[in-house]
């Protein structure tokens, strides 16, 4: 037969054990929250680094395009000046310039079937060269991102690390709760 004192004592021990289990669960929750926060910060930092790198790369490309445009404009200006001063002294140069201008204008006009037939292989080679240049640029960009650790594998590794950390925290919390209950009931 149990006495009210023993029942009160047992209820107190159970309440204390429940409190410890709650504390362990809260601690585990805190550890999981900290791990998730750290992973989110790492992903955010990686995304920010990728954004900065992309902006820097875009600026470099923009600068190179502007430089190429300026160089072409300077060459055109020089050619115009040379043509103006050389017209009287070198009529053959003017003729060559006219032929070059005609070739440029011809390239800008729509092609006829005959031109397509004759120039098809040349156009295919130019297209292949442009495609190869694009693939090389894309590969170089991807290699640089990989070098910086900004890729799917790095993100996957961070998520795996987060899951492992959360699992370890939950396992530790469960073991602590189990030990706390066992130690309280043995008393």
mmCIF file of C-alpha atoms in Angstrom:
data_model
loop_
_atom_site.group_PDB
_atom_site.id
_atom_site.type_symbol
_atom_site.label_atom_id
_atom_site.label_comp_id
_atom_site.label_asym_id
_atom_site.label_seq_id
_atom_site.Cartn_x
_atom_site.Cartn_y
_atom_site.Cartn_z
ATOM 1 C CA UNK A 1 0.000 0.000 0.000
ATOM 2 C CA UNK A 2 1.306 3.429 -0.897
ATOM 3 C CA UNK A 3 1.247 6.383 1.345
ATOM 4 C CA UNK A 4 0.422 9.923 0.232
ATOM 5 C CA UNK A 5 3.986 10.982 1.064
ATOM 6 C CA UNK A 6 5.428 8.366 -1.314
ATOM 7 C CA UNK A 7 2.965 9.374 -4.041
ATOM 8 C CA UNK A 8 3.940 13.026 -3.644
ATOM 9 C CA UNK A 9 7.604 12.068 -3.771
ATOM 10 C CA UNK A 10 7.064 9.996 -6.949
ATOM 11 C CA UNK A 11 5.088 12.802 -8.551
ATOM 12 C CA UNK A 12 7.903 15.217 -7.711
ATOM 13 C CA UNK A 13 10.484 12.913 -9.267
ATOM 14 C CA UNK A 14 8.355 12.499 -12.382
ATOM 15 C CA UNK A 15 7.861 16.253 -12.645
ATOM 16 C CA UNK A 16 11.611 16.799 -12.287
ATOM 17 C CA UNK A 17 12.310 14.152 -14.936
ATOM 18 C CA UNK A 18 9.756 15.728 -17.254
ATOM 19 C CA UNK A 19 11.379 19.100 -16.664
ATOM 20 C CA UNK A 20 14.809 17.683 -17.549
ATOM 21 C CA UNK A 21 13.415 16.049 -20.695
ATOM 22 C CA UNK A 22 11.893 19.389 -21.661
ATOM 23 C CA UNK A 23 15.212 21.142 -21.028
ATOM 24 C CA UNK A 24 17.067 18.543 -23.123
ATOM 25 C CA UNK A 25 14.548 18.923 -25.946
ATOM 26 C CA UNK A 26 14.855 22.710 -25.782
ATOM 27 C CA UNK A 27 18.636 22.394 -25.855
ATOM 28 C CA UNK A 28 18.421 20.087 -28.880
ATOM 29 C CA UNK A 29 16.052 22.512 -30.573
ATOM 30 C CA UNK A 30 18.480 25.329 -29.880
ATOM 31 C CA UNK A 31 21.362 23.302 -31.355
ATOM 32 C CA UNK A 32 19.317 22.523 -34.460
ATOM 33 C CA UNK A 33 18.348 26.186 -34.798
ATOM 34 C CA UNK A 34 21.987 27.263 -34.483
ATOM 35 C CA UNK A 35 23.069 24.692 -37.078
ATOM 36 C CA UNK A 36 20.336 25.779 -39.468
ATOM 37 C CA UNK A 37 21.262 29.419 -38.934
ATOM 38 C CA UNK A 38 24.933 28.675 -39.627
ATOM 39 C CA UNK A 39 24.030 26.771 -42.793
ATOM 40 C CA UNK A 40 21.743 29.580 -43.930
ATOM 41 C CA UNK A 41 24.538 32.083 -43.311
ATOM 42 C CA UNK A 42 26.979 29.950 -45.306
ATOM 43 C CA UNK A 43 24.552 29.651 -48.215
ATOM 44 C CA UNK A 44 23.809 33.377 -48.045
ATOM 45 C CA UNK A 45 27.530 34.180 -48.045
ATOM 46 C CA UNK A 46 28.107 31.883 -51.025
ATOM 47 C CA UNK A 47 25.220 33.465 -52.925
ATOM 48 C CA UNK A 48 26.543 36.944 -52.143
ATOM 49 C CA UNK A 49 30.026 35.961 -53.319
ATOM 50 C CA UNK A 50 28.548 34.568 -56.553
ATOM 51 C CA UNK A 51 26.560 37.772 -57.085
ATOM 52 C CA UNK A 52 29.646 39.935 -56.518
ATOM 53 C CA UNK A 53 31.731 37.741 -58.833
ATOM 54 C CA UNK A 54 29.054 37.871 -61.537
ATOM 55 C CA UNK A 55 28.859 41.660 -61.245
ATOM 56 C CA UNK A 56 32.657 41.924 -61.464
ATOM 57 C CA UNK A 57 32.732 39.647 -64.511
ATOM 58 C CA UNK A 58 29.962 41.663 -66.173
ATOM 59 C CA UNK A 59 31.920 44.869 -65.530
ATOM 60 C CA UNK A 60 35.058 43.364 -67.089
ATOM 61 C CA UNK A 61 33.091 42.221 -70.143
ATOM 62 C CA UNK A 62 31.451 45.648 -70.430
ATOM 63 C CA UNK A 63 34.853 47.362 -70.234
ATOM 64 C CA UNK A 64 36.351 45.069 -72.871
ATOM 65 C CA UNK A 65 33.391 45.654 -75.186
ATOM 66 C CA UNK A 66 33.747 49.417 -74.734
ATOM 67 C CA UNK A 67 37.486 49.174 -75.450
ATOM 68 C CA UNK A 68 36.831 47.138 -78.605
ATOM 69 C CA UNK A 69 34.220 49.659 -79.734
ATOM 70 C CA UNK A 70 36.613 52.556 -79.120
ATOM 71 C CA UNK A 71 39.399 50.799 -81.019
ATOM 72 C CA UNK A 72 37.094 50.105 -83.978
ATOM 73 C CA UNK A 73 35.883 53.706 -83.967
ATOM 74 C CA UNK A 74 39.479 54.970 -83.894
ATOM 75 C CA UNK A 75 40.441 52.700 -86.783
ATOM 76 C CA UNK A 76 37.425 53.863 -88.782
ATOM 77 C CA UNK A 77 38.326 57.474 -88.087
ATOM 78 C CA UNK A 78 41.921 56.856 -89.124
ATOM 79 C CA UNK A 79 40.740 55.114 -92.290
ATOM 80 C CA UNK A 80 38.439 58.039 -93.098
ATOM 81 C CA UNK A 81 41.271 60.528 -92.620
ATOM 82 C CA UNK A 82 43.614 58.416 -94.706
ATOM 83 C CA UNK A 83 41.009 58.153 -97.451
ATOM 84 C CA UNK A 84 40.424 61.897 -97.443
ATOM 85 C CA UNK A 85 44.107 62.776 -97.658
ATOM 86 C CA UNK A 86 45.037 59.908 -99.935
ATOM 87 C CA UNK A 87 42.311 60.311 -102.549
ATOM 88 C CA UNK A 88 44.412 62.584 -104.721
ATOM 89 C CA UNK A 89 47.731 60.863 -104.098
ATOM 90 C CA UNK A 90 46.561 57.227 -104.188
ATOM 91 C CA UNK A 91 43.509 56.560 -106.318
ATOM 92 C CA UNK A 92 44.160 52.777 -106.087
ATOM 93 C CA UNK A 93 43.819 52.965 -102.305
ATOM 94 C CA UNK A 94 40.472 54.674 -102.760
ATOM 95 C CA UNK A 95 39.463 51.885 -105.123
ATOM 96 C CA UNK A 96 40.506 49.255 -102.547
ATOM 97 C CA UNK A 97 38.562 51.111 -99.857
ATOM 98 C CA UNK A 98 35.517 51.183 -102.113
ATOM 99 C CA UNK A 99 35.803 47.454 -102.678
ATOM 100 C CA UNK A 100 36.104 46.845 -98.921
ATOM 101 C CA UNK A 101 33.088 49.066 -98.264
ATOM 102 C CA UNK A 102 31.158 47.181 -100.932
ATOM 103 C CA UNK A 103 32.058 43.883 -99.268
ATOM 104 C CA UNK A 104 30.832 45.173 -95.914
ATOM 105 C CA UNK A 105 27.566 46.422 -97.387
ATOM 106 C CA UNK A 106 27.153 43.155 -99.268
ATOM 107 C CA UNK A 107 27.541 41.252 -96.015
ATOM 108 C CA UNK A 108 24.772 43.324 -94.452
ATOM 109 C CA UNK A 109 22.261 42.733 -97.259
ATOM 110 C CA UNK A 110 20.056 39.623 -97.297
ATOM 111 C CA UNK A 111 21.586 36.659 -99.115
ATOM 112 C CA UNK A 112 20.282 35.098 -102.255
ATOM 113 C CA UNK A 113 19.941 31.351 -102.618
ATOM 114 C CA UNK A 114 23.071 31.287 -104.778
ATOM 115 C CA UNK A 115 25.074 33.169 -102.144
ATOM 116 C CA UNK A 116 23.837 30.798 -99.454
ATOM 117 C CA UNK A 117 24.877 27.895 -101.625
ATOM 118 C CA UNK A 118 28.362 29.304 -102.183
ATOM 119 C CA UNK A 119 28.980 30.779 -98.732
ATOM 120 C CA UNK A 120 27.248 28.081 -96.650
ATOM 121 C CA UNK A 121 30.463 26.260 -95.624
ATOM 122 C CA UNK A 122 32.151 29.529 -94.625
ATOM 123 C CA UNK A 123 29.128 30.547 -92.546
ATOM 124 C CA UNK A 124 29.061 27.109 -90.911
ATOM 125 C CA UNK A 125 32.732 27.448 -89.951
ATOM 126 C CA UNK A 126 32.124 30.915 -88.519
ATOM 127 C CA UNK A 127 29.143 29.607 -86.544
ATOM 128 C CA UNK A 128 31.182 26.668 -85.246
ATOM 129 C CA UNK A 129 33.989 29.030 -84.215
ATOM 130 C CA UNK A 130 31.537 31.288 -82.362
ATOM 131 C CA UNK A 131 29.950 28.271 -80.662
ATOM 132 C CA UNK A 132 33.375 26.978 -79.602
ATOM 133 C CA UNK A 133 34.266 30.400 -78.190
ATOM 134 C CA UNK A 134 31.011 30.462 -76.214
ATOM 135 C CA UNK A 135 31.580 26.954 -74.830
ATOM 136 C CA UNK A 136 35.143 27.868 -73.835
ATOM 137 C CA UNK A 137 33.974 31.057 -72.085
ATOM 138 C CA UNK A 138 31.201 29.173 -70.286
ATOM 139 C CA UNK A 139 33.629 26.456 -69.202
ATOM 140 C CA UNK A 140 36.134 29.024 -67.939
ATOM 141 C CA UNK A 141 33.395 30.774 -65.962
ATOM 142 C CA UNK A 142 32.196 27.489 -64.458
ATOM 143 C CA UNK A 143 35.778 26.533 -63.573
ATOM 144 C CA UNK A 144 36.216 29.863 -61.776
ATOM 145 C CA UNK A 145 32.969 29.357 -59.814
ATOM 146 C CA UNK A 146 34.107 25.821 -58.922
ATOM 147 C CA UNK A 147 37.471 27.217 -57.827
ATOM 148 C CA UNK A 148 35.636 29.620 -55.512
ATOM 149 C CA UNK A 149 33.542 26.739 -54.162
ATOM 150 C CA UNK A 150 30.288 28.108 -55.555
ATOM 151 C CA UNK A 151 28.496 25.109 -57.048
ATOM 152 C CA UNK A 152 25.797 22.517 -56.451
ATOM 153 C CA UNK A 153 28.209 20.100 -54.769
ATOM 154 C CA UNK A 154 29.270 22.685 -52.178
ATOM 155 C CA UNK A 155 25.634 23.530 -51.393
ATOM 156 C CA UNK A 156 24.785 19.827 -51.125
ATOM 157 C CA UNK A 157 27.732 19.299 -48.749
ATOM 158 C CA UNK A 158 26.490 22.165 -46.525
ATOM 159 C CA UNK A 159 23.000 20.641 -46.378
ATOM 160 C CA UNK A 160 24.450 17.199 -45.589
ATOM 161 C CA UNK A 161 26.554 18.741 -42.829
ATOM 162 C CA UNK A 162 23.464 20.482 -41.417
ATOM 163 C CA UNK A 163 21.470 17.243 -41.423
ATOM 164 C CA UNK A 164 24.331 15.378 -39.716
ATOM 165 C CA UNK A 165 24.674 18.082 -37.055
ATOM 166 C CA UNK A 166 20.921 18.136 -36.411
ATOM 167 C CA UNK A 167 20.842 14.339 -36.205
ATOM 168 C CA UNK A 168 23.732 14.296 -33.728
ATOM 169 C CA UNK A 169 22.062 16.988 -31.622
ATOM 170 C CA UNK A 170 18.770 15.087 -31.564
ATOM 171 C CA UNK A 171 20.559 11.831 -30.681
ATOM 172 C CA UNK A 172 22.439 13.547 -27.850
ATOM 173 C CA UNK A 173 19.256 15.157 -26.554
ATOM 174 C CA UNK A 174 17.409 11.842 -26.622
ATOM 175 C CA UNK A 175 20.244 10.073 -24.805
ATOM 176 C CA UNK A 176 20.394 12.842 -22.194
ATOM 177 C CA UNK A 177 16.640 12.661 -21.641
ATOM 178 C CA UNK A 178 16.775 8.878 -21.339
ATOM 179 C CA UNK A 179 19.665 9.068 -18.854
ATOM 180 C CA UNK A 180 17.888 11.753 -16.851
ATOM 181 C CA UNK A 181 14.736 9.684 -16.569
ATOM 182 C CA UNK A 182 16.705 6.525 -15.737
ATOM 183 C CA UNK A 183 18.778 8.313 -13.059
ATOM 184 C CA UNK A 184 15.662 9.847 -11.468
ATOM 185 C CA UNK A 185 13.746 6.584 -11.339
ATOM 186 C CA UNK A 186 16.716 4.725 -9.793
ATOM 187 C CA UNK A 187 16.828 7.090 -6.801
#
